[in-house]
Coordinates of C-alpha atoms in Angstrom, one line a residue:
Chain A
X1 CA 72.1 130.8 89.1
X2 CA 70.8 127.3 89.3
X3 CA 71.8 124.6 86.9
X4 CA 69.6 123.9 84.0
X5 CA 66.9 121.3 84.3
X6 CA 64.5 120.8 81.4
X7 CA 61.1 119.1 81.6
X8 CA 61.4 115.9 79.4
X9 CA 57.8 116.2 78.3
X10 CA 57.2 119.9 77.4
X11 CA 60.8 121.2 77.5
X12 CA 60.1 123.9 80.0
X13 CA 63.0 125.1 82.1
X14 CA 62.5 123.7 85.7
X15 CA 65.7 125.1 87.2
X16 CA 63.9 127.7 89.3
X17 CA 61.4 125.3 90.8
X18 CA 62.4 123.9 94.1
X19 CA 62.9 120.1 94.2
X20 CA 60.9 118.7 97.2
X21 CA 61.9 115.3 98.5
X22 CA 58.9 113.0 97.7
X23 CA 57.3 111.2 100.6
X24 CA 57.8 107.7 99.2
X25 CA 61.5 107.5 98.2
X26 CA 62.9 110.8 99.3
X27 CA 63.9 111.7 95.8
X28 CA 64.1 115.4 94.8
X29 CA 61.1 115.5 92.6
X30 CA 60.0 118.5 90.5
X31 CA 56.5 118.6 89.0
X32 CA 56.3 120.6 85.8
X33 CA 53.8 123.5 86.1
X34 CA 52.8 123.2 82.5
X35 CA 52.3 119.5 81.8
X36 CA 52.3 118.2 85.4
X37 CA 55.0 115.7 84.6
X38 CA 57.0 114.6 87.6
X39 CA 60.7 114.3 87.0
X40 CA 63.7 113.7 89.4
X41 CA 66.4 116.3 89.6
X42 CA 69.6 114.4 89.6
X43 CA 73.0 115.9 89.8
X44 CA 75.7 115.3 87.4
X45 CA 77.9 112.3 88.5
X46 CA 81.2 114.3 87.8
X47 CA 80.0 117.2 90.0
X48 CA 78.6 114.9 92.7
X49 CA 81.8 112.8 92.9
X50 CA 84.2 115.8 93.1
X51 CA 82.0 117.7 95.4
X52 CA 81.7 114.8 97.8
X53 CA 85.5 114.2 97.5
X54 CA 86.2 117.9 98.4
X55 CA 83.7 117.9 101.2
X56 CA 85.2 114.7 102.7
X57 CA 88.7 116.0 102.2
X58 CA 87.8 119.3 104.0
X59 CA 86.0 117.4 106.8
X60 CA 89.0 115.1 107.4
X61 CA 91.4 118.0 107.4
X62 CA 89.2 120.0 109.7
X63 CA 88.8 117.0 112.1
X64 CA 92.6 116.2 112.1
X65 CA 93.5 119.9 112.4
X66 CA 91.1 120.5 115.3
X67 CA 92.4 117.3 117.0
X68 CA 96.0 118.5 116.7
X69 CA 95.1 122.0 118.0
X70 CA 93.3 120.4 120.9
X71 CA 96.3 118.1 121.7
X72 CA 98.7 121.0 121.4
X73 CA 96.5 123.1 123.6
X74 CA 96.3 120.3 126.2
X75 CA 100.0 119.9 126.1
X76 CA 100.5 123.7 126.5
X77 CA 98.0 123.7 129.4
X78 CA 100.0 121.0 131.2
X79 CA 103.3 122.8 130.4
X80 CA 101.9 126.1 131.7
X81 CA 100.9 124.4 134.9
X82 CA 104.4 122.9 135.4
X83 CA 106.0 126.2 134.3
X84 CA 103.8 128.3 136.6
X85 CA 105.1 126.2 139.5
X86 CA 108.5 127.9 139.0
X87 CA 107.0 131.3 138.3
X88 CA 104.2 131.7 140.9
X89 CA 105.1 129.3 143.7
X90 CA 107.8 130.6 146.1
X91 CA 110.3 128.5 148.1
X92 CA 107.8 128.0 150.9
X93 CA 105.3 126.4 148.5
X94 CA 102.9 129.4 148.5
X95 CA 101.4 130.9 145.4
X96 CA 102.5 134.5 145.0
X97 CA 100.7 136.1 142.0
X98 CA 101.3 139.8 142.5
X99 CA 105.0 139.2 143.4
X100 CA 105.5 137.2 140.2
X101 CA 104.0 139.9 137.9
X102 CA 106.0 142.7 139.6
X103 CA 109.1 140.7 140.1
X104 CA 112.5 142.4 139.4
X105 CA 113.7 139.2 138.0
X106 CA 113.0 139.5 134.3
X107 CA 112.6 135.8 133.8
X108 CA 109.9 135.5 136.5
X109 CA 108.0 138.6 135.3
X110 CA 108.2 137.6 131.6
X111 CA 107.1 134.1 132.5
X112 CA 104.1 135.3 134.4
X113 CA 102.9 137.6 131.6
X114 CA 103.8 135.0 129.0
X115 CA 101.6 132.4 130.7
X116 CA 98.7 134.8 130.9
X117 CA 99.0 135.9 127.3
X118 CA 99.4 132.5 125.8
X119 CA 96.6 131.1 128.0
X120 CA 94.4 133.8 126.6
X121 CA 95.3 133.0 123.0
X122 CA 94.8 129.3 123.8
X123 CA 91.3 130.0 125.2
X124 CA 90.4 132.2 122.3
X125 CA 91.5 129.7 119.6
X126 CA 89.9 126.7 121.4
X127 CA 86.6 128.5 121.7
X128 CA 86.8 129.6 118.1
X129 CA 87.4 126.1 116.7
X130 CA 84.6 124.7 118.8
X131 CA 82.2 127.5 118.1
X132 CA 79.5 125.1 117.1
X133 CA 79.4 123.7 120.7
X134 CA 78.0 125.1 123.9
X135 CA 80.2 127.3 126.0
X136 CA 81.2 124.6 128.5
X137 CA 82.1 121.9 125.9
X138 CA 85.5 123.5 124.7
X139 CA 86.4 124.0 128.3
X140 CA 85.8 120.4 129.2
X141 CA 87.7 119.3 126.0
X142 CA 90.7 121.5 127.0
X143 CA 90.8 120.3 130.5
X144 CA 90.5 116.7 129.4
X145 CA 93.4 117.2 127.0
X146 CA 95.5 118.8 129.7
X147 CA 94.6 116.0 132.2
X148 CA 95.4 113.4 129.5
X149 CA 99.0 114.8 129.2
X150 CA 99.3 115.2 133.0
X151 CA 98.2 111.6 133.5
X152 CA 100.7 110.4 130.8
X153 CA 103.5 112.4 132.6
X154 CA 102.5 111.1 136.0
X155 CA 102.0 107.5 134.9
X156 CA 105.2 107.3 132.9
X157 CA 107.2 108.6 135.8
X158 CA 105.7 106.0 138.1
X159 CA 106.3 103.3 135.5
X160 CA 110.0 104.4 135.2
X161 CA 110.3 104.1 139.0
X162 CA 108.7 100.7 138.9
X163 CA 111.1 99.6 136.1
X164 CA 114.0 101.1 138.0
X165 CA 113.0 98.9 140.9
X166 CA 113.0 95.8 138.7
X167 CA 116.2 96.7 137.0
X168 CA 118.0 97.9 140.2
X169 CA 119.1 101.2 138.7
X170 CA 118.4 104.8 139.9
X171 CA 115.4 106.4 138.2
X172 CA 116.0 109.9 136.9
X173 CA 112.4 111.0 137.3
X174 CA 110.8 113.0 140.0
X175 CA 107.1 112.2 140.3
X176 CA 105.1 114.9 142.1
X177 CA 104.0 114.5 145.7
X178 CA 100.4 114.9 146.8
X179 CA 101.1 118.5 148.1
X180 CA 102.6 119.4 144.7
X181 CA 99.6 117.9 143.0
X182 CA 97.3 120.1 145.1
X183 CA 99.3 123.2 144.2
X184 CA 99.1 122.2 140.5
X185 CA 95.3 122.0 140.9
X186 CA 95.2 125.5 142.2
X187 CA 97.5 126.7 139.4
X188 CA 95.1 125.2 136.9
X189 CA 92.3 127.3 138.4
X190 CA 94.5 130.3 138.1
X191 CA 95.3 129.6 134.4
X192 CA 91.7 129.1 133.7
X193 CA 91.0 132.8 134.2
X194 CA 92.9 134.0 131.1
X195 CA 91.5 131.0 129.2
X196 CA 88.0 131.9 130.1
X197 CA 88.5 135.5 129.2
X198 CA 89.6 134.3 125.7
X199 CA 86.2 132.4 125.6
X200 CA 84.3 135.6 126.5
X201 CA 86.2 137.6 123.9
X202 CA 85.1 135.2 121.2
X203 CA 81.5 135.5 122.5
X204 CA 81.7 139.3 122.4
X205 CA 83.1 139.2 118.8
X206 CA 80.7 136.6 117.6
X207 CA 78.1 139.0 116.4
X208 CA 80.6 141.2 114.5
X209 CA 82.3 138.2 113.0
X210 CA 79.0 136.9 111.8
X211 CA 78.2 140.4 110.3
X212 CA 81.5 140.6 108.6
X213 CA 81.1 137.0 107.2
X214 CA 77.7 137.8 105.8
X215 CA 79.0 141.0 104.4
X216 CA 81.8 139.1 102.7
X217 CA 79.3 136.5 101.4
X218 CA 77.1 139.3 100.0
X219 CA 80.1 140.9 98.3
X220 CA 81.1 137.7 96.7
X221 CA 77.6 137.0 95.5
X222 CA 77.3 140.5 94.1
X223 CA 80.6 140.0 92.2
X224 CA 79.3 136.7 90.7
X225 CA 76.1 138.2 89.6
X226 CA 77.8 141.1 87.9
X227 CA 80.2 138.7 86.1
X228 CA 77.2 136.6 85.0
X229 CA 75.3 139.6 83.8
X230 CA 78.3 140.7 81.8
X231 CA 78.8 137.2 80.3
X232 CA 75.1 137.0 79.3
Chain B
X1 CA 72.7 117.3 48.6
X2 CA 74.1 117.4 52.1
X3 CA 73.4 121.1 52.4
X4 CA 69.8 120.5 51.3
X5 CA 69.5 117.8 54.0
X6 CA 70.9 120.0 56.6
X7 CA 68.5 122.8 55.7
X8 CA 65.6 120.3 55.8
X9 CA 66.7 119.0 59.2
X10 CA 67.0 122.5 60.6
X11 CA 63.6 123.4 59.2
X12 CA 62.1 120.3 60.7
X13 CA 63.7 121.0 64.1
X14 CA 62.4 124.5 64.0
X15 CA 59.0 123.2 63.2
X16 CA 59.2 120.8 66.1
X17 CA 60.0 123.6 68.5
X18 CA 56.5 124.8 68.5
X19 CA 56.5 125.8 72.2
X20 CA 59.7 127.8 71.7
X21 CA 61.2 126.8 75.1
X22 CA 64.6 128.1 76.0
X23 CA 67.3 127.1 78.5
X24 CA 66.8 129.5 81.3
X25 CA 69.7 128.3 83.5
X26 CA 73.4 127.4 83.2
X27 CA 74.3 124.5 81.0
X28 CA 77.7 124.1 79.5
X29 CA 78.1 122.9 75.9
X30 CA 79.8 119.5 75.8
X31 CA 81.8 120.5 72.8
X32 CA 83.2 123.9 73.6
X33 CA 82.0 124.7 77.1
X34 CA 79.9 127.7 75.9
X35 CA 77.0 128.5 78.2
X36 CA 73.8 127.4 76.5
X37 CA 71.7 129.9 78.4
X38 CA 69.0 131.3 76.2
X39 CA 69.3 128.6 73.5
X40 CA 66.0 127.1 72.2
X41 CA 65.2 123.6 73.3
X42 CA 63.7 121.5 70.5
X43 CA 62.6 117.9 70.0
X44 CA 64.5 116.1 67.3
X45 CA 62.6 114.0 64.8
X46 CA 64.3 110.6 65.0
X47 CA 63.8 109.8 68.7
X48 CA 61.8 112.8 69.9
X49 CA 64.6 113.7 72.3
X50 CA 64.9 117.2 73.7
X51 CA 68.1 118.8 72.4
X52 CA 69.7 122.2 72.2
X53 CA 72.3 123.3 69.6
X54 CA 75.3 125.3 70.6
X55 CA 75.5 128.5 68.7
X56 CA 79.3 128.5 68.8
X57 CA 80.3 125.1 67.7
X58 CA 77.0 123.6 66.5
X59 CA 77.3 120.7 68.9
X60 CA 74.0 119.0 69.8
X61 CA 73.4 118.7 73.5
X62 CA 71.0 116.1 74.6
X63 CA 69.2 117.9 77.4
X64 CA 68.0 114.8 79.3
X65 CA 71.3 113.0 79.5
X66 CA 74.7 113.8 81.1
X67 CA 77.5 114.8 78.8
X68 CA 79.9 112.0 77.9
X69 CA 82.4 112.5 80.7
X70 CA 81.1 109.9 83.1
X71 CA 83.7 107.3 82.1
X72 CA 86.3 109.8 83.5
X73 CA 84.6 109.6 86.8
X74 CA 85.2 105.9 86.9
X75 CA 88.8 106.5 85.8
X76 CA 89.4 109.0 88.5
X77 CA 87.8 106.6 91.0
X78 CA 90.1 103.8 89.8
X79 CA 93.2 106.1 90.1
X80 CA 92.2 107.3 93.6
X81 CA 91.5 103.7 94.6
X82 CA 94.8 102.4 93.3
X83 CA 96.6 105.3 95.0
X84 CA 94.9 104.4 98.3
X85 CA 95.8 100.8 98.1
X86 CA 99.5 101.7 97.4
X87 CA 99.4 104.1 100.3
X88 CA 98.0 101.4 102.6
X89 CA 100.8 98.9 101.5
X90 CA 103.4 101.7 102.1
X91 CA 101.8 102.3 105.5
X92 CA 102.1 98.5 106.4
X93 CA 105.8 98.7 105.5
X94 CA 106.4 101.9 107.5
X95 CA 104.5 100.5 110.5
X96 CA 106.6 97.4 110.4
X97 CA 109.8 99.4 110.1
X98 CA 108.8 101.6 113.1
X99 CA 108.1 98.5 115.3
X100 CA 111.4 97.0 114.1
X101 CA 113.3 100.1 114.9
X102 CA 111.8 100.4 118.3
X103 CA 112.5 96.7 119.0
X104 CA 116.1 97.2 118.0
X105 CA 116.3 100.1 120.3
X106 CA 115.0 97.9 123.1
X107 CA 117.5 95.2 122.2
X108 CA 120.2 97.8 122.3
X109 CA 119.3 98.9 125.7
X110 CA 118.9 95.4 127.0
X111 CA 122.2 94.2 125.7
X112 CA 124.3 97.0 127.3
X113 CA 125.3 94.9 130.3
X114 CA 125.8 91.7 128.5
X115 CA 128.0 93.3 125.8
X116 CA 130.3 94.8 128.5
X117 CA 130.6 91.3 130.1
X118 CA 131.4 89.7 126.7
X119 CA 133.9 92.4 125.8
X120 CA 135.6 92.2 129.2
X121 CA 135.8 88.3 129.1
X122 CA 137.1 88.4 125.6
X123 CA 139.8 90.9 126.4
X124 CA 141.0 88.8 129.3
X125 CA 141.1 85.8 126.9
X126 CA 142.9 87.8 124.2
X127 CA 145.5 88.8 126.8
X128 CA 146.0 85.2 127.8
X129 CA 146.4 84.2 124.1
X130 CA 148.9 87.0 123.6
X131 CA 151.0 86.0 126.6
X132 CA 151.0 82.4 125.3
X133 CA 152.2 83.7 121.9
X134 CA 155.0 85.7 123.5
X135 CA 156.0 82.7 125.4
X136 CA 155.9 80.6 122.3
X137 CA 158.1 83.2 120.4
X138 CA 160.5 83.3 123.2
X139 CA 160.8 79.5 123.2
X140 CA 161.3 79.5 119.4
X141 CA 163.9 82.2 119.5
X142 CA 165.7 80.3 122.2
X143 CA 165.8 77.2 120.1
X144 CA 166.3 79.3 116.8
X145 CA 163.9 76.8 115.2
X146 CA 160.5 78.5 114.5
X147 CA 157.6 76.1 114.2
X148 CA 154.4 78.2 114.0
X149 CA 155.9 81.6 113.6
X150 CA 156.1 83.4 110.3
X151 CA 157.2 86.8 109.2
X152 CA 154.3 89.2 109.2
X153 CA 153.4 92.1 107.1
X154 CA 151.2 93.8 109.7
X155 CA 152.8 97.0 110.6
X156 CA 150.3 99.3 112.1
X157 CA 150.0 101.7 115.0
X158 CA 149.0 99.6 117.9
X159 CA 146.2 100.9 120.1
X160 CA 146.7 98.0 122.4
X161 CA 150.4 97.8 123.2
X162 CA 151.3 95.1 125.7
X163 CA 154.9 95.2 126.8
X164 CA 156.2 92.1 128.4
X165 CA 159.1 93.2 130.6
X166 CA 160.1 89.7 131.1
X167 CA 160.8 89.1 127.4
X168 CA 162.5 92.5 126.9
X169 CA 164.7 92.3 130.0
X170 CA 165.7 88.6 130.0
X171 CA 166.5 88.1 126.3
X172 CA 169.1 90.8 125.8
X173 CA 171.2 88.6 123.5
X174 CA 168.3 88.3 121.1
X175 CA 167.7 92.0 121.2
X176 CA 171.1 92.7 119.9
X177 CA 170.8 90.2 117.0
X178 CA 167.2 90.6 115.7
X179 CA 165.2 93.7 114.7
X180 CA 161.8 93.4 113.0
X181 CA 158.3 91.8 113.6
X182 CA 157.5 88.3 114.4
X183 CA 153.9 87.1 114.6
X184 CA 152.3 84.0 116.2
X185 CA 148.7 82.9 115.8
X186 CA 147.1 81.0 118.6
X187 CA 143.3 80.3 118.5
X188 CA 142.8 82.8 115.8
X189 CA 144.5 85.6 117.7
X190 CA 147.6 86.9 115.9
X191 CA 150.2 88.4 118.3
X192 CA 152.9 90.5 116.7
X193 CA 156.0 91.3 118.6
X194 CA 158.0 94.1 117.0
X195 CA 161.5 94.6 118.1
X196 CA 162.9 98.1 117.5
X197 CA 166.6 98.8 116.7
X198 CA 167.1 100.2 120.2
X199 CA 166.0 96.9 121.6
X200 CA 162.5 97.8 122.9
X201 CA 159.6 95.6 121.9
X202 CA 155.9 96.3 121.3
X203 CA 153.2 93.7 121.1
X204 CA 149.9 94.0 119.2
X205 CA 147.1 91.6 118.6
X206 CA 144.8 91.2 115.7
X207 CA 141.9 89.0 114.6
X208 CA 141.8 88.2 110.9
X209 CA 144.1 91.1 110.2
X210 CA 142.0 93.6 112.1
X211 CA 143.7 95.3 115.1
X212 CA 141.9 94.5 118.4
X213 CA 141.2 97.0 121.1
X214 CA 139.9 96.1 124.5
X215 CA 138.8 99.5 125.7
X216 CA 137.1 102.2 123.6
X217 CA 135.8 105.2 125.4
X218 CA 136.0 103.3 128.7
X219 CA 133.7 100.6 127.3
X220 CA 134.2 97.0 126.3
X221 CA 131.2 97.1 124.0
X222 CA 133.3 97.8 120.9
X223 CA 135.8 95.0 121.4
X224 CA 136.3 92.9 118.3
X225 CA 135.3 89.4 119.2
X226 CA 136.9 86.4 117.5
X227 CA 134.8 83.5 116.1
X228 CA 137.0 81.0 118.0
X229 CA 136.0 82.6 121.3
X230 CA 132.3 82.7 120.3
X231 CA 132.4 79.0 119.4
X232 CA 134.4 77.8 122.4
X233 CA 134.3 80.3 125.2
X234 CA 131.0 82.2 125.0
X235 CA 128.7 79.4 126.1
X236 CA 130.6 78.6 129.3
X237 CA 131.1 82.3 130.0
X238 CA 127.3 82.9 129.8
X239 CA 126.6 79.9 132.1
X240 CA 129.1 81.2 134.6
X241 CA 127.4 84.6 134.6
X242 CA 123.9 83.1 135.2
X243 CA 122.6 82.9 131.7
X244 CA 121.2 85.4 129.2
X245 CA 118.2 86.7 131.2
X246 CA 120.3 87.4 134.3
X247 CA 122.5 89.8 132.1
X248 CA 119.6 91.7 130.5
X249 CA 119.5 95.4 131.3
X250 CA 115.9 95.8 132.6
X251 CA 115.8 99.4 131.4
X252 CA 114.6 98.1 128.0
X253 CA 111.1 97.9 129.5
X254 CA 111.0 101.7 129.2
X255 CA 110.8 101.2 125.4
X256 CA 107.4 99.6 126.0
X257 CA 105.8 103.0 126.6
X258 CA 106.6 104.5 123.2
X259 CA 106.0 101.3 121.4
X260 CA 102.5 101.0 123.1
X261 CA 101.6 104.5 122.2
X262 CA 102.8 104.3 118.6
X263 CA 101.1 100.9 118.1
X264 CA 97.8 102.1 119.5
X265 CA 97.8 105.1 117.2
X266 CA 98.7 102.8 114.3
X267 CA 95.8 100.5 115.3
X268 CA 93.4 103.4 115.3
X269 CA 94.7 104.4 111.8
X270 CA 94.1 100.8 110.5
X271 CA 90.7 100.6 112.0
X272 CA 89.6 103.8 110.2
X273 CA 91.6 103.2 107.0
X274 CA 90.1 99.7 106.6
X275 CA 86.5 100.8 106.7
X276 CA 85.7 98.4 103.9
X277 CA 86.3 95.4 106.1
X278 CA 84.8 94.2 109.3
X279 CA 86.7 94.7 112.6
X280 CA 87.6 91.0 112.8
X281 CA 89.2 91.3 109.4
X282 CA 90.9 94.6 110.2
X283 CA 92.7 93.0 113.2
X284 CA 94.7 90.9 110.7
X285 CA 96.7 94.0 109.7
X286 CA 98.3 94.7 113.1
X287 CA 99.1 91.0 113.4
X288 CA 100.6 91.0 109.9
X289 CA 102.6 94.2 110.7
X290 CA 103.9 92.6 113.9
X291 CA 104.8 89.4 112.1
X292 CA 106.7 91.4 109.4
X293 CA 108.5 93.4 112.1
X294 CA 109.5 90.1 113.9
X295 CA 110.7 88.6 110.6
X296 CA 112.8 91.7 109.9
X297 CA 114.3 91.8 113.4
X298 CA 115.2 88.1 113.4
X299 CA 116.5 88.1 109.8
X300 CA 118.7 91.1 110.4
X301 CA 120.1 89.4 113.5
X302 CA 120.7 86.1 111.6
X303 CA 122.8 87.8 108.9
X304 CA 126.3 86.7 109.8
X305 CA 129.4 88.8 109.5
X306 CA 133.0 87.7 109.7
X307 CA 133.9 90.3 112.3
X308 CA 131.7 91.3 115.2
X309 CA 131.8 93.6 118.1
X310 CA 130.9 92.6 121.7
X311 CA 127.7 94.7 121.4
X312 CA 126.7 92.8 118.2
X313 CA 127.3 89.4 119.8
X314 CA 125.2 90.4 122.8
X315 CA 122.5 91.8 120.5
X316 CA 122.4 88.7 118.4
X317 CA 121.8 86.6 121.5
X318 CA 119.2 88.9 123.1
X319 CA 117.3 89.7 119.9
X320 CA 115.5 86.3 120.1
X321 CA 114.3 87.2 123.6
X322 CA 113.7 90.9 123.6
X323 CA 112.6 91.2 119.9
X324 CA 109.5 88.9 120.3
X325 CA 108.6 90.6 123.7
X326 CA 108.5 94.0 122.0
X327 CA 106.7 92.8 118.9
X328 CA 104.1 91.0 121.0
X329 CA 103.6 94.2 123.0
X330 CA 103.2 96.2 119.7
X331 CA 100.7 93.6 118.5
X332 CA 98.6 93.8 121.7
X333 CA 98.4 97.5 121.6
X334 CA 97.8 97.5 117.9
X335 CA 94.9 95.2 118.3
X336 CA 93.6 97.4 121.1
X337 CA 93.9 100.4 118.8
X338 CA 91.9 98.5 116.1
X339 CA 89.2 97.6 118.6
X340 CA 88.7 101.1 119.8
X341 CA 89.7 102.9 116.6
X342 CA 86.3 103.6 115.0
X343 CA 84.8 104.7 118.3
X344 CA 87.7 107.1 118.8
X345 CA 87.3 108.4 115.3
X346 CA 83.5 108.8 115.7
X347 CA 84.1 110.7 118.9
X348 CA 86.7 113.0 117.3
X349 CA 84.4 113.7 114.4
X350 CA 81.4 114.3 116.7
X351 CA 83.4 116.7 118.9
X352 CA 85.4 118.6 116.3
X353 CA 83.0 119.0 113.3
X354 CA 79.8 120.9 113.1
X355 CA 76.7 118.7 112.1
X356 CA 76.8 119.8 108.5
X357 CA 80.4 118.6 108.0
X358 CA 79.8 115.4 109.8
X359 CA 77.6 114.1 106.9
X360 CA 80.7 113.7 104.7
X361 CA 82.2 111.3 107.3
X362 CA 78.9 109.5 108.0
X363 CA 80.4 106.3 106.8
X364 CA 82.1 105.9 110.2
X365 CA 78.6 105.3 111.6
X366 CA 76.8 103.7 108.7
X367 CA 79.6 101.1 108.2
X368 CA 79.0 99.7 111.7
X369 CA 75.2 99.8 111.3
X370 CA 74.8 103.0 113.4
X371 CA 72.8 106.1 112.7
X372 CA 74.5 109.4 112.4
X373 CA 73.7 111.3 115.6
X374 CA 71.2 114.1 115.2
X375 CA 72.4 117.6 116.0
X376 CA 71.1 118.9 119.3
X377 CA 69.7 122.4 119.5
X378 CA 71.9 124.9 121.4

């Protein structure tokens, strides 16, 4: 039920009349149907302050939370690429997918299935939190975050090597060669398959999720109406 | 009389409410919170204001005004504002402490080589002093006329036992006569020679009553350094080794990576947290933070102690070189963070929030005179 708004001239309740922004100042003006007096519908300062405070609070939390999830996903993507080098690439430097999944070595098999499962979950969650964007935007965000961490890793290892040269000590890092980087690129493409399937699952479930959301909304609304009717 | 007046007032009010309007929406009573839905709205006679009377508590609600709670809004605002200022001050302190800690880490790494050199040189010097003391004791015992020697109370388990076979083997007559400890102090180093009843002797050295040890875990870093040595020998030793910079462990440069990342994140934070100020004012904070960190680093190093280890001596000397380098690095990346901070925040908000939620954070745009980007249709 709307909040009460009384016409200052004839005392008619105006709460049910829609306040249209006037063309001159953009104020929410309501014209009384009885006496034709125009009055502005202002919100209570207490309500306005706390509502804007809560909205800003939620917005900041959402932004920071999504940023963290994105960063963690980017870090995981990079970690999966590095990890999949051990799982999918054999000693000759060739990618062996089927062998990894059917390997008798429990660590290799678990690693392969783990990468697929977690990549799927990552894709699902990233698509879900960026549901307001087009399909390709979350993918670009995820790849950018992964590349960001990859670049940090690569640059820092190169920097350490440079510092080691300056300080004449032996660097403990092992920066990847160009062939290794090529293999990593191929592995990224492989990992993208479960990630994209996560994206598609979100798309498939989108309709049902919307339906359940609106159902929930209707249920809450019904409850509130019942309560109000009981109170009045 | 009062009851009559009240009756008259209510009759007047009822007369004024000719149109018999009612509240047809939610309005809480300012007295008891009761919902005034359905209550008649009347015009009171004194000012002709629209009012409604609560049926529960009888409180009159002025329909055209807000209830008298608005001063609490200002109080809440003041409380939140004060809390925010306190948080920012705490953030300045935390940021300074983080930079200070990282600078100390860098100084620690940089001083590894120099502290080993200092510890080693000092140990050689202590050994020389100890040998001189033993010679002196031998000479005194020979003449049976002690000049600088005095009986000593120090009786501790020596971790640095230096046996002088020359003394033990050549002075057998003295071994048979004397049993106990004799200490000699030369250049602040006290050498105690303890003669056991079986004739064997042990030698220990101490500085200001604290036992010295040259090697701890295979490192000279934790050697106790005497003030005499610092005053007289350290300068020439450093010159001989090629100066301070030649003995710096260059691995400390690795610490620039975390300090750069942390300072940039802090700069972004300051850029967004200080939305009330312009960017040119906001850059003062990273400079202030860096200055505070530098003051903390330098003042901590200047605090003098009676006893110091080789690592502390090396750190004290290198702090004045490495500390400012790290703090300047932090300041540069902090300023960079402030410069790009609002753009980064705007990008994050734009990417992460749906258009409806962006409105709450529109200040990020409006503060810099920009318009909030309009949502694009999917």
